[in-house]
Coordinates of C-alpha atoms in Angstrom, one line a residue:
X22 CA 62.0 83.2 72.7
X23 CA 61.6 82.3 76.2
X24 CA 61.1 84.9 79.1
X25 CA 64.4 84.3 80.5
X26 CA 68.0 83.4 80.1
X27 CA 68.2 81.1 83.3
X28 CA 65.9 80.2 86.1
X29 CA 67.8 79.3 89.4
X30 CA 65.7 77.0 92.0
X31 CA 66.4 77.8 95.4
X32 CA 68.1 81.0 96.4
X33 CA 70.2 79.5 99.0
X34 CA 73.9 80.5 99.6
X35 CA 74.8 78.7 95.7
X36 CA 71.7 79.7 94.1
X37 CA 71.5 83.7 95.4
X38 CA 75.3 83.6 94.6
X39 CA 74.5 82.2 91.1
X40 CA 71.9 84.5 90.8
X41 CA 74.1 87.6 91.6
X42 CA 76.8 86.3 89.0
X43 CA 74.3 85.9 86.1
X44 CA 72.8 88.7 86.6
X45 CA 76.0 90.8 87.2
X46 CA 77.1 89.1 83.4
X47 CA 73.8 90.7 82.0
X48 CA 71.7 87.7 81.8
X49 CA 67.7 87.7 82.5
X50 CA 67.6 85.8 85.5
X51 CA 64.5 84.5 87.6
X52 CA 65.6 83.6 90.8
X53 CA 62.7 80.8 92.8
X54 CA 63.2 80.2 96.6
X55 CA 60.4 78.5 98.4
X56 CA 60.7 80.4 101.6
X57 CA 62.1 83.9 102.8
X58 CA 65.1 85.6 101.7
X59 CA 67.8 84.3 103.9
X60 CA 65.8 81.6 105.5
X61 CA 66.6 79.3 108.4
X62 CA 64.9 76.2 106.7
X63 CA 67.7 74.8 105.1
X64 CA 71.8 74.7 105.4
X65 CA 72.4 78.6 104.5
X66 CA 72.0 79.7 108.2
X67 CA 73.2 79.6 112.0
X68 CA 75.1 82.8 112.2
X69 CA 78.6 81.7 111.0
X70 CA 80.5 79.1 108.9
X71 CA 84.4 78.3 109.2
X72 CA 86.5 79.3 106.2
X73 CA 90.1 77.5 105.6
X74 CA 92.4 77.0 103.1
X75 CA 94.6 73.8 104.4
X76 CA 91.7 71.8 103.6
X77 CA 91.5 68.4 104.7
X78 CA 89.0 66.7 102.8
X79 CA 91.3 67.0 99.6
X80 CA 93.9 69.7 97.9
X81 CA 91.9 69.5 95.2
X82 CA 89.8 72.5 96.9
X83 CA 92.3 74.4 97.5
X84 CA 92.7 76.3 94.0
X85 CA 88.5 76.9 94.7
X86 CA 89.2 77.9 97.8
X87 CA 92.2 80.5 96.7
X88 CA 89.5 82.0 94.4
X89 CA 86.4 82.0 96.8
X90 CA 88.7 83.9 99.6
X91 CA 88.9 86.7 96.6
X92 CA 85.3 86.9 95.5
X93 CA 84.1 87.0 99.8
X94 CA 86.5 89.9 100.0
X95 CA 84.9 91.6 96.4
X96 CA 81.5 90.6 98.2
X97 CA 82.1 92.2 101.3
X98 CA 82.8 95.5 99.2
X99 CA 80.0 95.2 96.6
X100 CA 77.4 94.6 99.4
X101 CA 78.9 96.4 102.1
X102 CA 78.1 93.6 104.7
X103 CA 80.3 92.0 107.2
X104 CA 80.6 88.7 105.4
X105 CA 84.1 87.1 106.4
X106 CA 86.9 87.7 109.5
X107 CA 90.6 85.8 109.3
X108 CA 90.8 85.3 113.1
X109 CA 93.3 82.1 112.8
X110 CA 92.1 78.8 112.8
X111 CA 93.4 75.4 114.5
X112 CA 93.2 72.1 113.2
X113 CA 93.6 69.5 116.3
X114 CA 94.0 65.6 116.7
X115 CA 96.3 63.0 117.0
X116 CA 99.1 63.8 114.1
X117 CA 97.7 60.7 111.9
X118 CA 94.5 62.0 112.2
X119 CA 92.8 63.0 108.7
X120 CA 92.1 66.2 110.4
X121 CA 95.8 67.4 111.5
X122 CA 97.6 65.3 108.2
X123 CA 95.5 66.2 105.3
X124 CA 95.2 69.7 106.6
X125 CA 99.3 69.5 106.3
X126 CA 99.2 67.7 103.6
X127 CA 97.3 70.8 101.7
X128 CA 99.3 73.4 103.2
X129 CA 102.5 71.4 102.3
X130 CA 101.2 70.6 98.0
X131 CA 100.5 74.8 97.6
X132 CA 102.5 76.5 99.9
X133 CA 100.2 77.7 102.3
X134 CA 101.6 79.5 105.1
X135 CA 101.1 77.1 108.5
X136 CA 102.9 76.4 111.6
X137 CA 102.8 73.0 113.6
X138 CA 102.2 73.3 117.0
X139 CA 102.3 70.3 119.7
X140 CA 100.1 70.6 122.8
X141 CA 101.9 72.8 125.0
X142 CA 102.9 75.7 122.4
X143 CA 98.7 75.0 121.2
X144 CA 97.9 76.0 124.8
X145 CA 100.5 79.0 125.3
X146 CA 99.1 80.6 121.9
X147 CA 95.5 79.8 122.8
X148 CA 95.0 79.6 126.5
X149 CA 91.2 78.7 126.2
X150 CA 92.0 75.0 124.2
X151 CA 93.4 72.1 126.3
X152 CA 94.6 69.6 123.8
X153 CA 95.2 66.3 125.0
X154 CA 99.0 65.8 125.9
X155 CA 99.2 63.6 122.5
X156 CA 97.5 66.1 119.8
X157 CA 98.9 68.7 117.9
X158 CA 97.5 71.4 115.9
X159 CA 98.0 73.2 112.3
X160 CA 97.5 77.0 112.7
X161 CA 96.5 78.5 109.7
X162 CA 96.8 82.8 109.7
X163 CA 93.9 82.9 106.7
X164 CA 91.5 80.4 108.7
X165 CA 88.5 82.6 110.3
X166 CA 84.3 82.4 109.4
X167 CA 82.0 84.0 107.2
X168 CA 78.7 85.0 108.0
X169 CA 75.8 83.1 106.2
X170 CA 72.3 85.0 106.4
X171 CA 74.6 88.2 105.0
X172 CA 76.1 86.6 102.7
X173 CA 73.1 84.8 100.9
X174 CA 71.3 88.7 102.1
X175 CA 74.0 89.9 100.1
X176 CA 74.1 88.1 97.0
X177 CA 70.1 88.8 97.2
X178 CA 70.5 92.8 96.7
X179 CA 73.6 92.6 94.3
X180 CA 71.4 90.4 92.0
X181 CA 68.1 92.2 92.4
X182 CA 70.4 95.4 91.9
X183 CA 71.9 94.0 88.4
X184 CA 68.1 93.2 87.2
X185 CA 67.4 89.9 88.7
X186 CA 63.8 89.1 89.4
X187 CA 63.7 87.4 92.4
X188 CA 60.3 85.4 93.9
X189 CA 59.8 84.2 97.1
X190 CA 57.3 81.9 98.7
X191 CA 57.2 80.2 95.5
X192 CA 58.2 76.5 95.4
X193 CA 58.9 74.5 92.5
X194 CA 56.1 71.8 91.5
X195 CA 58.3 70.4 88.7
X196 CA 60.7 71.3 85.6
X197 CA 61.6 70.0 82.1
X198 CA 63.7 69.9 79.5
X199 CA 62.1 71.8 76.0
X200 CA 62.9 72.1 73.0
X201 CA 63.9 76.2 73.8
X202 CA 64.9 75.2 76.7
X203 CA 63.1 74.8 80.1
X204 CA 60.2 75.2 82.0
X205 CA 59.8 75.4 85.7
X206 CA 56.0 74.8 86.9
X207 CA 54.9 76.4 90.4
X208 CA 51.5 77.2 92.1
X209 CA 51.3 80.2 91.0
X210 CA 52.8 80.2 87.2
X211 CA 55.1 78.5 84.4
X212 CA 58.2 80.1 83.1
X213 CA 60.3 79.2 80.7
X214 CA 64.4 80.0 79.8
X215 CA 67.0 79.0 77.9
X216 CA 68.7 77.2 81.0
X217 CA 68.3 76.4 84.4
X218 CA 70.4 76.8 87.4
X219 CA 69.1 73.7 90.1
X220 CA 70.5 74.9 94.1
X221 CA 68.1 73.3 95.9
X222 CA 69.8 72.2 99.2
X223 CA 68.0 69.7 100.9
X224 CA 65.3 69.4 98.7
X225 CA 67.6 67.7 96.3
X226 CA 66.8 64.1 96.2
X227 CA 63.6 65.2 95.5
X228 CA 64.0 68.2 93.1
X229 CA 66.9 65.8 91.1
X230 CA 65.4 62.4 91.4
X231 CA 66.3 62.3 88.0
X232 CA 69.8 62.5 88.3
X233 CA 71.1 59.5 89.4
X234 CA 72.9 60.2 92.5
X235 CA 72.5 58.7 96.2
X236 CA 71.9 61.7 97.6
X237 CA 71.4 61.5 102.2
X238 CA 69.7 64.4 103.7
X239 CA 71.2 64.0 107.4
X240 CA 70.1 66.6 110.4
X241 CA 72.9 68.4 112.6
X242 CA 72.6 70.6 115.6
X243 CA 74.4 73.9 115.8
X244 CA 74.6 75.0 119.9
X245 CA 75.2 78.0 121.8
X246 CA 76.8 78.0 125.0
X247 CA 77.7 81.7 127.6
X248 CA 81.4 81.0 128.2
X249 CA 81.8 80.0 132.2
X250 CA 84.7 82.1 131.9
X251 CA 85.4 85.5 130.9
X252 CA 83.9 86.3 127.5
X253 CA 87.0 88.3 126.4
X254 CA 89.0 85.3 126.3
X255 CA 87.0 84.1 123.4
X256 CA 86.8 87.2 120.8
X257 CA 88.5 86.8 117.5
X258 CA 91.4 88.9 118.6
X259 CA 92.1 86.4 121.2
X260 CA 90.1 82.4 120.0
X261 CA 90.7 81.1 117.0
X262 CA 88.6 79.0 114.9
X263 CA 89.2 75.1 115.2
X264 CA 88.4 71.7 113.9
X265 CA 89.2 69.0 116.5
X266 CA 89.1 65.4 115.9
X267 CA 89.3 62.9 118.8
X268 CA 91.0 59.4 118.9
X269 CA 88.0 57.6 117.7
X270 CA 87.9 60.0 114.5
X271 CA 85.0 62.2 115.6
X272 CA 85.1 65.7 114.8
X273 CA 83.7 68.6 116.5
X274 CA 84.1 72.5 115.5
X275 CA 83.9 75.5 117.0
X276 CA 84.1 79.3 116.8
X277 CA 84.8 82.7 118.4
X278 CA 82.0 84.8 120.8
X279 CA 80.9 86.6 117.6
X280 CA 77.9 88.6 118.9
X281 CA 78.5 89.7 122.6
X282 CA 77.8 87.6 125.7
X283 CA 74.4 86.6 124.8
X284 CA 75.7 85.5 121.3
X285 CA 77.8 83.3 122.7
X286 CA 79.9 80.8 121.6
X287 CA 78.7 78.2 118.8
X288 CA 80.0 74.5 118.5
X289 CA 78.9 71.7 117.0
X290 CA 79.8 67.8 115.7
X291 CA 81.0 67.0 112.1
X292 CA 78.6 64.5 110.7
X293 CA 77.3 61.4 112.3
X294 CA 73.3 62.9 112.4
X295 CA 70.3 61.0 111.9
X296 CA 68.8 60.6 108.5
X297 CA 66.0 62.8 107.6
X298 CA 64.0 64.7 104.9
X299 CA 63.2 68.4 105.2
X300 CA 59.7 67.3 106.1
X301 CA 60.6 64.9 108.9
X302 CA 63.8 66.2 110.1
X303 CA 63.3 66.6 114.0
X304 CA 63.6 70.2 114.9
X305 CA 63.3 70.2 118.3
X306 CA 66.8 69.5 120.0
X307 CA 66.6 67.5 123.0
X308 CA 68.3 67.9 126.5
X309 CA 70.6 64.6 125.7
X310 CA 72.1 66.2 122.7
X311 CA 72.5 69.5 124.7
X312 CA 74.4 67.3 127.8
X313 CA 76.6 65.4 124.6
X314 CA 77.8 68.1 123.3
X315 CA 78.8 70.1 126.5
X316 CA 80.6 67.1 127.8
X317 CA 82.7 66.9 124.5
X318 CA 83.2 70.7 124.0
X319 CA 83.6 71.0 127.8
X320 CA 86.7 68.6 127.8
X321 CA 89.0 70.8 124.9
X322 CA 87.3 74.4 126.0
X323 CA 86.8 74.1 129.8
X324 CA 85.4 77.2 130.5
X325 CA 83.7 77.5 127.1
X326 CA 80.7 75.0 128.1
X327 CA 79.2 77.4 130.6
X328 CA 75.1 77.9 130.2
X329 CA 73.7 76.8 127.6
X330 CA 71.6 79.3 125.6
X331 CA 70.2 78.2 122.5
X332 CA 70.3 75.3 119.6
X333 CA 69.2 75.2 116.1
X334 CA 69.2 72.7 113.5
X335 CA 70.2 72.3 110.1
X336 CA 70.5 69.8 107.5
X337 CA 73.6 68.7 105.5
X338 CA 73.1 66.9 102.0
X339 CA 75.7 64.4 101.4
X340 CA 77.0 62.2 98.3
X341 CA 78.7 58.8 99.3
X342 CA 82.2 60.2 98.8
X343 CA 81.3 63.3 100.7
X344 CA 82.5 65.4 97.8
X345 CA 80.2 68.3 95.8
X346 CA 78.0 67.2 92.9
X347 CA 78.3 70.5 90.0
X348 CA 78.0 70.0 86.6
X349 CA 75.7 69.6 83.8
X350 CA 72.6 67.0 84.2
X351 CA 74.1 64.2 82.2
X352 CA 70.9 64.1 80.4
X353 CA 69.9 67.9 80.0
X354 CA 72.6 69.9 79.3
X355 CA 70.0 72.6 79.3
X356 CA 70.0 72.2 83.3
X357 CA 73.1 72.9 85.4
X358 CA 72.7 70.7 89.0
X359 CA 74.9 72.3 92.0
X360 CA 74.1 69.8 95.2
X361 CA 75.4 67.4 97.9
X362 CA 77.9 69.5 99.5
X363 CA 78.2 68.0 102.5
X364 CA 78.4 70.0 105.4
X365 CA 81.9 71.8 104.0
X366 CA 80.3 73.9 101.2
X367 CA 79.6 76.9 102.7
X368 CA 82.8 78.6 102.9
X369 CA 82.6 78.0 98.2
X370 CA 79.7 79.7 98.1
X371 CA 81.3 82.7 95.6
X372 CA 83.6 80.4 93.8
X373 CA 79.9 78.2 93.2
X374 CA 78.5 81.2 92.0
X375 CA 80.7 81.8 89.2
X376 CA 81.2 78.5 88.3
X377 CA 77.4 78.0 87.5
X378 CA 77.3 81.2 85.8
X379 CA 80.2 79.7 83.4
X380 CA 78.9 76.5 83.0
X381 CA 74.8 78.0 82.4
X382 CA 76.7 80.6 80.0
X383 CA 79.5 78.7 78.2
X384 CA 78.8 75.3 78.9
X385 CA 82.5 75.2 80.5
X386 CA 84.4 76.8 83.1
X387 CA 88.6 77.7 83.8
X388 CA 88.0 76.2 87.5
X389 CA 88.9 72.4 88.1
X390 CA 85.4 70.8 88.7
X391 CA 86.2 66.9 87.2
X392 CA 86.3 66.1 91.2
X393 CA 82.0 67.3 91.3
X394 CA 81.4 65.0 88.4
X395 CA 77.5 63.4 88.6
X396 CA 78.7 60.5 87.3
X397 CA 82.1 59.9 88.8
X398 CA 82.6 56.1 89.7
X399 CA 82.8 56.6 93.5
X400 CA 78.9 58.1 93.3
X401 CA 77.9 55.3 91.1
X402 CA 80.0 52.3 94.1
X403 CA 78.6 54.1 96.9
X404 CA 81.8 54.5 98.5
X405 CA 82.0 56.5 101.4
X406 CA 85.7 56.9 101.3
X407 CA 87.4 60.7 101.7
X408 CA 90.8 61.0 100.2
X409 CA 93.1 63.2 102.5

C-alpha cells in the first residue's frame, strides 16, 4: 500500500489550497514545494490580487466564482487571516471594450448586482479616477482583493493542522505513473501514493511536458507608487479596485493603499510581458518600465503616480485561449494537472482547491470544469481567442 493517498507538487496558492482540502477530507497527503512556504518565486505573491464576479473573460466563471467568494470567507474564519476585502471595484473602457461588455454581459446572464456609470458620475463616485470623456465603467459592490502570501500561509497551517505532511526545499526530479499508483522522485527521497495532485505554476511546461499543452511562461511587473496626493483619498473606504482598458485594448489594473503610506499603491499591465522560463525570467525591473507604467497609470489616477517605491516581478502561465487547464492527465488518470491560469486565477484559488480534491478523490466533481479541458480543440489550434 503506498505511503500516501495523494502527493501535491508545488504548494502554491492551488496546490496549498488542495492540500488543505484533502487533508481536511482525511486523506494522507504529502504536500512538495521547492522553495519557502509562501514564496515570492512564482505567481502566489505581491501583496494583493483583485477578486470580481462580473467576469469578463467568460460567464462561465462565474458559478466558480459564486463558490470561491464562500470558501475565502470560510478561509478567512478557519485561518483567522485577513484574506479578502469587498471595497467595490470598477471596470473602465470604451463601452465595446471586452473589459466594460463582457463584465456586463456576466452581470446581466446571473443577476449580479451592477450599476453603469458614464465618465462624469465615474468621477463624482470616485474622485481619484479621470476616465476619458468617452469611457464608462461597471461598478460592482462584491469586487475588492484578496491577499496572496496569507492565503497560500493559510491554507499551509489548515492542512498541516488536519495532518498534512508538508516539505519544503524539496523540488521534484520527476514522477510516474505505477501500477499502485505514483511515484514522485526528489533529491532527497521517492514516495509513492495512490494519486497525485500536479500545481506547479511556472514550472509547468516543464513538470507536464507530457501533457500536450502549449503552455507560455510570460514575466509581468507589479509596481508601487506613494500617492502625490493625499493617501486618504486612496483607502478602500474611499478607491475602489479597477480594471481599465484603453482604446487600443490594453489593460492595466490597479488597487487601493492597502498597507499605509509606504505600502502604497500597486498597479500593473494585463499581459503583453516578455517570454521567459523561471530560470531566465529577468528580475530586475528597469527604469523604462518604471517611466511606462507611471505615464499610463498617471493619465487615469493623476495624483496616484507620485514616487515610485518599489517593483517586483512575477510570472503568469498561459494556454493559447487564455483559459485554465484542470482535469485528469489524459493519459494517467492516476495524476490530476491544475495549470495555465493565466494571470486571472488567483482570486479561484479555494474553488481550485476543492475541485482537485473531488477530482483526486472521486475522479469527478459537481463544479462545471468542461471549459479547463486538456484537450479542448482551442489548446490543440493554438488559438488565442477569449470569448467575452
Amino acid at each position: 500500500m503506498p505511503a500516501y493517498d495523494v502527493i501535491v507538487l508545488g504548494l502554491g496558492g492551488m496546490g496549498s489550497a488542495a492540500a488543505y482540502h484533502l487533508a481536511a477530507r482525511g486523506r494522507r497527503v504529502l504536500g512538495l514545494e521547492r522553495f519557502g512556504p509562501a514564496h515570492d518565486q512564482g505567481s502566489s505573491h505581491g501583496g494583493s490580487r483583485i477578486i470580481r464576479q462580473a467576469y469578463f473573460e467568460d460567464p462561465a466563471y462565474v458559478p466558480l466564482l459564486l463558490r470561491s467568494y464562500e470558501l475565502w470567507d470560510r478561509l478567512a474564519v478557519d485561518s483567522g487571516a485577513d484574506v479578502i476585502t469587498r471595497c467595490g471595484g470598477v471596470m473602465i473602457g470604451p463601452p465595446g471594450s471586452r473589459t466594460v461588455a463582457g463584465s456586463r454581459r456576466s452581470a446581466q446572464r446571473w443577476g449580479l448586482r451592477h450599476e453603469m456609470l458614464d465618465a462624469a458620475e465615474l468621477h463624482r463616485r470616485f474622485p481619484t479616477l479621470h476616465p476619458g470623456p468617452d469611457d464608462v465603467a461597471l461598478y460592482e459592490a462584491e469586487a475588492g482583493f484578496v491577499r496572496p502570501e496569507p492565503t497560500v500561509r493559510g491554507h499551509l497551517n489548515l492542512a498541516a493542522r488536519a495532518g498534512a505532511e508538508l516539505r519544503f526545499g524539496e523540488p521534484a526530479l520527476a514522477w510516474e505513473a505505477t501500477a499502485a499508483g505514483v511515484r514522485v522522485t526528489t533529491a532527497t527521497g521517492r514516495y509513492d501514493a495512490g494519486h497525485l495532485v500536479v500545481a506547479p505554476g511556472a514550472w509547468a511546461p516543464r513538470v507536464l511536458a507530457g501533457l500536450g499543452v502549449p503552455l507560455e511562461v510570460e514575466r509581468q511587473v507589479q509596481f508601487w507608487f506613494a500617492p502625490g496626493a493625499s493617501i486618504a483619498n486612496f483607502t478602500p473606504d474611499r478607491h475602489p479596485i479597477y480594471v481599465w482598458e484603453d482604446a487600443d485594448g490594453s489593460q492595466i489594473y490597479g488597487f487601493p493603499a492597502l498597507d499605509g503610506p509606504e505600502g502604497g499603491v500597486k498597479v500593473a499591465f494585463f499581459r503583453g510581458g516578455a517570454s521567459c522560463t523561471p530560470e531566465t525570467i529577468d528580475r530586475e525591473v528597469h527604469p523604462a518600465e518604471v517611466a511606462a507604467m507611471a505615464a499610463r497609470f498617471g493619465r487615469l489616477l493623476p495624483g496616484g503616480a507620485g514616487r515610485f517605491l518599489r517593483a517586483k516581478t512575477c510570472m503568469y502561465t498561459n494556454t493559447p485561449d487564455e483559459h485554465f487547464v484542470i482535469a485528469a492527465h489524459p493519459e494517467h488518470p492516476t495524476v490530476t494537472v491544475a495549470c495555465g491560469f493565466s494571470g486571472h486565477g488567483f482570486k479561484f484559488v479555494p474553488v481550485v482547491g476543492e475541485i482537485l480534491a473531488d477530482l483526486a478523490i472521486t475522479g469527478t466533481t459537481a463544479h462545471p470544469i468542461a471549459l479547463f479541458d486538456a484537450r479542448r480543440p482551442r489548446l490543440a489550434h493554438g488559438s488565442g481567442a477569449v470569448p467575452t
